[in-house]
CSV table of C-alpha atoms in Angstrom, one decimal:
chain,number,residue,atom,x,y,z
A,1,MET,CA,-6.3,-1.6,10.2
A,2,ILE,CA,-3.0,-2.3,8.3
A,3,ILE,CA,-1.7,-0.2,5.5
A,4,ILE,CA,0.8,-1.3,2.9
A,5,ASN,CA,1.8,0.3,-0.4
A,6,SER,CA,1.1,-0.8,-4.0
A,7,SER,CA,3.8,-2.3,-6.2
A,8,LYS,CA,5.3,-1.5,-9.6
A,9,GLY,CA,5.5,-5.2,-10.1
A,10,GLN,CA,2.2,-6.6,-11.3
A,11,ASP,CA,0.9,-10.0,-12.6
A,12,PHE,CA,-2.3,-10.0,-14.5
A,13,SER,CA,-2.4,-13.6,-15.4
A,14,PRO,CA,-5.7,-15.4,-14.4
A,15,ALA,CA,-5.8,-16.5,-10.8
A,16,PRO,CA,-8.7,-18.1,-8.9
A,17,CYS,CA,-10.3,-16.1,-6.1
A,18,PRO,CA,-12.8,-17.8,-3.8
A,19,LEU,CA,-14.5,-14.5,-2.9
A,20,PRO,CA,-16.4,-12.0,-5.1
A,21,SER,CA,-14.4,-8.9,-6.3
A,22,THR,CA,-15.2,-5.3,-5.3
A,23,ARG,CA,-15.0,-1.9,-6.9
A,24,PRO,CA,-12.3,0.6,-5.8
A,25,ILE,CA,-13.7,3.2,-3.4
A,26,PHE,CA,-12.1,6.0,-5.4
A,27,TRP,CA,-12.8,4.7,-8.9
A,28,ALA,CA,-14.1,8.1,-10.1
A,29,GLN,CA,-10.9,9.8,-8.9
A,30,ALA,CA,-8.7,7.2,-10.6
A,31,GLU,CA,-10.6,7.9,-13.9
A,32,GLU,CA,-10.0,11.6,-13.3
A,33,LEU,CA,-6.2,11.0,-12.9
A,34,VAL,CA,-6.2,8.8,-16.0
A,35,THR,CA,-7.9,11.5,-18.0
A,36,LEU,CA,-5.3,14.0,-16.8
A,37,LEU,CA,-2.4,11.6,-17.6
A,38,ARG,CA,-3.7,10.9,-21.1
A,39,GLN,CA,-2.8,14.5,-21.9
A,40,TYR,CA,0.9,13.8,-21.4
A,41,ASP,CA,3.0,13.2,-24.5
A,42,LEU,CA,5.7,10.6,-24.4
A,43,VAL,CA,8.5,13.0,-23.6
A,44,SER,CA,6.6,14.6,-20.7
A,45,LEU,CA,5.6,11.1,-19.3
A,46,ARG,CA,9.3,10.0,-19.4
A,47,ALA,CA,10.3,13.2,-17.6
A,48,LEU,CA,7.6,12.7,-15.0
A,49,MET,CA,8.4,9.1,-14.2
A,50,ASP,CA,12.1,9.0,-15.1
A,51,VAL,CA,11.8,5.7,-17.0
A,52,SER,CA,13.0,4.2,-20.2
A,53,GLN,CA,11.4,4.9,-23.6
A,54,SER,CA,9.9,1.4,-23.8
A,55,LEU,CA,8.5,1.6,-20.3
A,56,ALA,CA,7.0,5.0,-20.9
A,57,GLU,CA,5.4,3.7,-24.1
A,58,ARG,CA,3.9,0.7,-22.2
A,59,THR,CA,2.6,3.0,-19.4
A,60,MET,CA,1.1,5.4,-21.9
A,61,ALA,CA,-0.7,2.5,-23.6
A,62,GLN,CA,-2.0,1.4,-20.2
A,63,PHE,CA,-3.5,4.8,-19.5
A,64,HIS,CA,-5.1,4.9,-23.0
A,65,GLY,CA,-6.5,1.4,-22.6
A,66,PHE,CA,-7.8,2.0,-19.0
A,67,ALA,CA,-11.2,0.4,-18.7
A,68,ALA,CA,-14.1,0.7,-16.3
A,69,ASP,CA,-14.7,-3.0,-16.1
A,70,GLY,CA,-12.5,-6.1,-15.6
A,71,GLY,CA,-9.1,-6.3,-14.0
A,72,LYS,CA,-7.8,-8.5,-11.2
A,73,PRO,CA,-8.1,-8.2,-7.4
A,74,ALA,CA,-5.4,-5.9,-6.1
A,75,LEU,CA,-3.9,-8.3,-3.5
A,76,LEU,CA,-3.4,-11.0,-6.3
A,77,ALA,CA,-2.3,-8.5,-9.0
A,78,TYR,CA,0.5,-6.8,-7.2
A,79,ASP,CA,3.7,-8.8,-7.4
A,80,GLY,CA,6.5,-6.9,-5.7
A,81,GLU,CA,8.8,-8.2,-2.9
A,82,ALA,CA,6.3,-7.5,-0.2
A,83,TYR,CA,3.4,-9.2,-2.0
A,84,ARG,CA,5.4,-12.3,-2.8
A,85,SER,CA,6.3,-12.6,0.9
A,86,LEU,CA,2.6,-12.0,1.8
A,87,GLY,CA,1.6,-15.0,-0.3
A,88,ALA,CA,-2.1,-14.1,-0.8
A,89,ALA,CA,-2.5,-16.9,-3.4
A,90,GLU,CA,-2.2,-19.3,-0.5
A,91,PHE,CA,-4.8,-17.5,1.7
A,92,SER,CA,-8.0,-19.4,2.6
A,93,ALA,CA,-11.4,-17.8,1.9
A,94,ASP,CA,-11.5,-16.8,5.6
A,95,ASP,CA,-8.1,-15.2,5.4
A,96,LEU,CA,-9.1,-13.2,2.3
A,97,HIS,CA,-12.2,-12.1,4.1
A,98,ALA,CA,-10.1,-11.0,7.1
A,99,ALA,CA,-7.8,-9.1,4.7
A,100,GLN,CA,-10.7,-7.4,3.0
A,101,GLN,CA,-11.8,-6.1,6.4
A,102,ARG,CA,-8.4,-5.2,7.8
A,103,LEU,CA,-5.8,-4.5,5.0
A,104,ARG,CA,-5.7,-1.3,2.9
A,105,ILE,CA,-3.3,-0.7,0.0
A,106,LEU,CA,-2.1,2.9,-0.7
A,107,SER,CA,-1.9,3.5,-4.5
A,108,GLY,CA,-0.9,6.5,-6.5
A,109,LEU,CA,-3.6,5.8,-9.0
A,110,TYR,CA,-6.4,4.4,-6.9
A,111,GLY,CA,-5.7,6.2,-3.6
A,112,LEU,CA,-6.9,3.5,-1.2
A,113,LEU,CA,-7.7,-0.1,-2.2
A,114,ARG,CA,-9.2,-3.1,-0.4
A,115,PRO,CA,-7.6,-6.4,-1.3
A,116,LEU,CA,-10.5,-7.6,-3.5
A,117,ASP,CA,-10.9,-4.3,-5.4
A,118,LEU,CA,-10.4,-4.9,-9.2
A,119,ILE,CA,-7.5,-2.9,-10.7
A,120,GLN,CA,-6.1,-2.5,-14.2
A,121,PRO,CA,-2.4,-2.6,-15.2
A,122,HIS,CA,-0.8,0.7,-14.3
A,123,ARG,CA,2.3,2.5,-13.2
A,124,LEU,CA,1.8,5.6,-11.0
A,125,GLU,CA,3.9,6.1,-7.9
A,126,MET,CA,2.6,8.2,-5.0
A,127,GLY,CA,5.7,10.5,-5.1
A,128,TYR,CA,5.1,11.6,-8.7
A,129,ALA,CA,4.7,15.4,-9.2
A,130,VAL,CA,1.4,15.2,-11.2
A,131,ARG,CA,-0.1,18.7,-11.3
A,132,ASN,CA,-3.8,18.6,-10.5
A,133,GLU,CA,-6.6,20.9,-9.3
A,134,HIS,CA,-5.5,20.3,-5.7
A,135,GLY,CA,-1.8,21.0,-6.1
A,136,LYS,CA,1.5,20.1,-7.7
A,137,HIS,CA,1.7,16.5,-6.7
A,138,LEU,CA,-0.3,13.3,-6.0
A,139,TYR,CA,-0.1,13.9,-2.2
A,140,ALA,CA,-2.2,17.1,-2.7
A,141,PHE,CA,-4.7,15.0,-4.7
A,142,TRP,CA,-5.0,12.1,-2.3
A,143,ARG,CA,-4.0,13.0,1.3
A,144,LYS,CA,-7.3,14.4,2.5
A,145,ARG,CA,-9.4,11.8,0.7
A,146,ILE,CA,-7.3,8.9,2.0
A,147,THR,CA,-7.3,10.2,5.6
A,148,ASP,CA,-11.0,10.9,5.6
A,149,GLU,CA,-11.8,7.4,4.3
A,150,LEU,CA,-9.5,5.7,6.8
A,151,ASN,CA,-11.1,7.7,9.6
A,152,ARG,CA,-14.5,6.6,8.4
A,153,GLN,CA,-13.5,3.0,8.3
A,154,LEU,CA,-11.6,3.1,11.6
A,155,ALA,CA,-14.6,4.6,13.3
A,156,ARG,CA,-16.4,1.3,12.9
A,157,GLU,CA,-13.7,-0.5,15.0
A,158,PRO,CA,-14.2,-1.0,18.8
A,159,HIS,CA,-10.4,-0.4,19.3
A,160,PRO,CA,-9.2,1.6,16.3
A,161,LEU,CA,-5.6,1.3,15.5
A,162,LEU,CA,-3.5,1.8,12.3
A,163,ILE,CA,-0.4,-0.3,11.7
A,164,ASN,CA,1.9,1.2,9.1
A,165,LEU,CA,3.6,-1.3,6.9
A,166,ALA,CA,3.9,1.1,4.0
A,167,SER,CA,7.1,2.8,2.7
A,168,HIS,CA,7.8,6.3,3.8
A,169,GLU,CA,6.9,7.6,0.3
A,170,TYR,CA,3.4,6.1,0.5
A,171,ALA,CA,2.8,6.6,4.3
A,172,LYS,CA,3.1,10.4,3.6
A,173,ALA,CA,-0.3,10.1,1.8
A,174,VAL,CA,-2.0,9.8,5.2
A,175,ASP,CA,-2.2,12.9,7.3
A,176,LYS,CA,-1.2,11.6,10.7
A,177,ASN,CA,-2.3,14.8,12.4
A,178,ARG,CA,-5.9,14.3,11.3
A,179,LEU,CA,-6.0,10.5,11.8
A,180,ARG,CA,-8.5,9.7,14.6
A,181,ALA,CA,-6.7,6.5,15.8
A,182,PRO,CA,-3.3,5.6,17.2
A,183,TRP,CA,-0.6,5.1,14.5
A,184,ILE,CA,2.1,2.5,14.9
A,185,ASP,CA,5.2,2.4,12.7
A,186,ILE,CA,7.0,-0.9,12.1
A,187,GLN,CA,10.7,-1.0,11.4
A,188,PHE,CA,12.8,-4.0,10.3
A,189,LYS,CA,16.6,-3.8,10.7
A,190,GLU,CA,19.6,-5.9,10.1
A,191,GLU,CA,22.2,-6.2,12.8
A,192,GLY,CA,25.9,-6.6,12.0
A,193,ALA,CA,29.3,-5.3,13.1
A,194,GLY,CA,27.5,-3.6,16.1
A,195,LYS,CA,25.3,-1.6,13.8
A,196,LEU,CA,21.7,-1.6,12.8
A,197,LYS,CA,20.7,-0.9,9.2
A,198,ILE,CA,17.5,-0.9,7.2
A,199,MET,CA,18.0,-2.9,4.0
A,200,ALA,CA,15.3,-1.9,1.6
A,201,VAL,CA,14.7,-5.3,-0.1
A,202,HIS,CA,14.7,-7.2,3.2
A,203,ALA,CA,12.4,-4.6,4.8
A,204,LYS,CA,9.9,-5.0,1.9
A,205,ARG,CA,9.8,-8.8,2.3
A,206,ALA,CA,9.4,-8.4,6.1
A,207,ARG,CA,6.5,-6.1,5.6
A,208,GLY,CA,4.7,-8.7,3.5
A,209,MET,CA,5.4,-11.4,6.1
A,210,MET,CA,4.2,-9.2,8.9
A,211,ALA,CA,1.0,-8.4,7.0
A,212,ALA,CA,0.3,-12.1,6.4
A,213,PHE,CA,1.0,-12.8,10.1
A,214,LEU,CA,-1.4,-10.1,11.3
A,215,ILE,CA,-4.1,-11.3,8.9
A,216,ARG,CA,-3.8,-15.0,9.5
A,217,GLN,CA,-3.5,-14.7,13.2
A,218,ARG,CA,-6.3,-12.1,13.4
A,219,ILE,CA,-4.2,-9.8,15.5
A,220,ASP,CA,-6.3,-6.9,16.8
A,221,ARG,CA,-4.2,-5.6,19.7
A,222,PRO,CA,-0.7,-3.9,19.7
A,223,GLU,CA,0.8,-6.5,22.0
A,224,GLY,CA,-0.1,-9.2,19.5
A,225,ILE,CA,2.2,-7.6,16.9
A,226,THR,CA,5.3,-8.3,19.0
A,227,ALA,CA,4.9,-12.1,18.6
A,228,PHE,CA,6.0,-11.8,15.0
A,229,THR,CA,9.1,-13.9,14.2
A,230,GLY,CA,8.9,-14.3,10.5
A,231,GLY,CA,12.2,-14.2,8.5
A,232,GLY,CA,14.2,-14.6,11.6
A,233,TYR,CA,13.2,-11.2,13.0
A,234,GLY,CA,12.5,-10.7,16.7
A,235,PHE,CA,10.9,-7.8,18.6
A,236,ARG,CA,13.3,-5.4,20.3
A,237,PRO,CA,11.5,-3.7,23.2
A,238,ASP,CA,14.7,-1.8,24.1
A,239,LEU,CA,14.6,0.0,20.7
A,240,SER,CA,10.8,0.4,20.5
A,241,THR,CA,8.3,2.9,21.7
A,242,ASN,CA,4.5,3.0,21.9
A,243,ARG,CA,4.4,4.5,18.4
A,244,GLN,CA,7.3,2.6,16.8
A,245,LEU,CA,8.0,-1.2,17.0
A,246,VAL,CA,11.4,-2.3,16.0
A,247,PHE,CA,12.3,-5.9,14.8
A,248,THR,CA,15.9,-7.0,14.1
A,249,ARG,CA,17.7,-10.0,12.9
A,250,PRO,CA,21.4,-10.9,12.3
A,251,ALA,CA,22.6,-9.6,8.9
A,252,ALA,CA,22.9,-12.3,6.3
């Protein structure tokens, strides 16, 4: 199982999809959050999200226009750096089917999404301090639910394994101590002047390329991950452990 995070960038223009769409597992909980967020006035929403007036107005309109039907498959709707590198629009029907089985998207609004789950336009990052009945932030709302659902899905696998391609902010929504499967972090670093650095934008693109590689090649063992060479990255066994695989490339 691969986890990545959702994206603020979204594209809801029509796009063909050769497979039928699905309904988010936590649709009822997403509606619960929307109902809660509709109570925010514009000033409170701006303070919560630290965004401009126009973006807060657009986000508020999205919450008030949130609908139970329609939308676009998540893997085709998200349009950030990682998703552009992932290139799901070029996937075959078999690739999309494999993604539906193996890829999960962490979302502040929807919790845990499958690639073909229909989503509505939204903005709600996992790190936001949205007070709810479970606590002071979205982690309190989602962590147990997401972890339990991942455990349920991983239990069906003959060799359960979770590959983390999500950002730190989103990966914290999974309780690693309660996860009943090995967890492998992936790091992408740039090498220059004798130093290794994580460059955020390049790491996002590399996560998307890695996700596409794992899906298209149907990788199902840890050793298969190390064959990834996308974007000029190469596996560094000298920097890696059983729980963290490091890939580097020369700095641009």
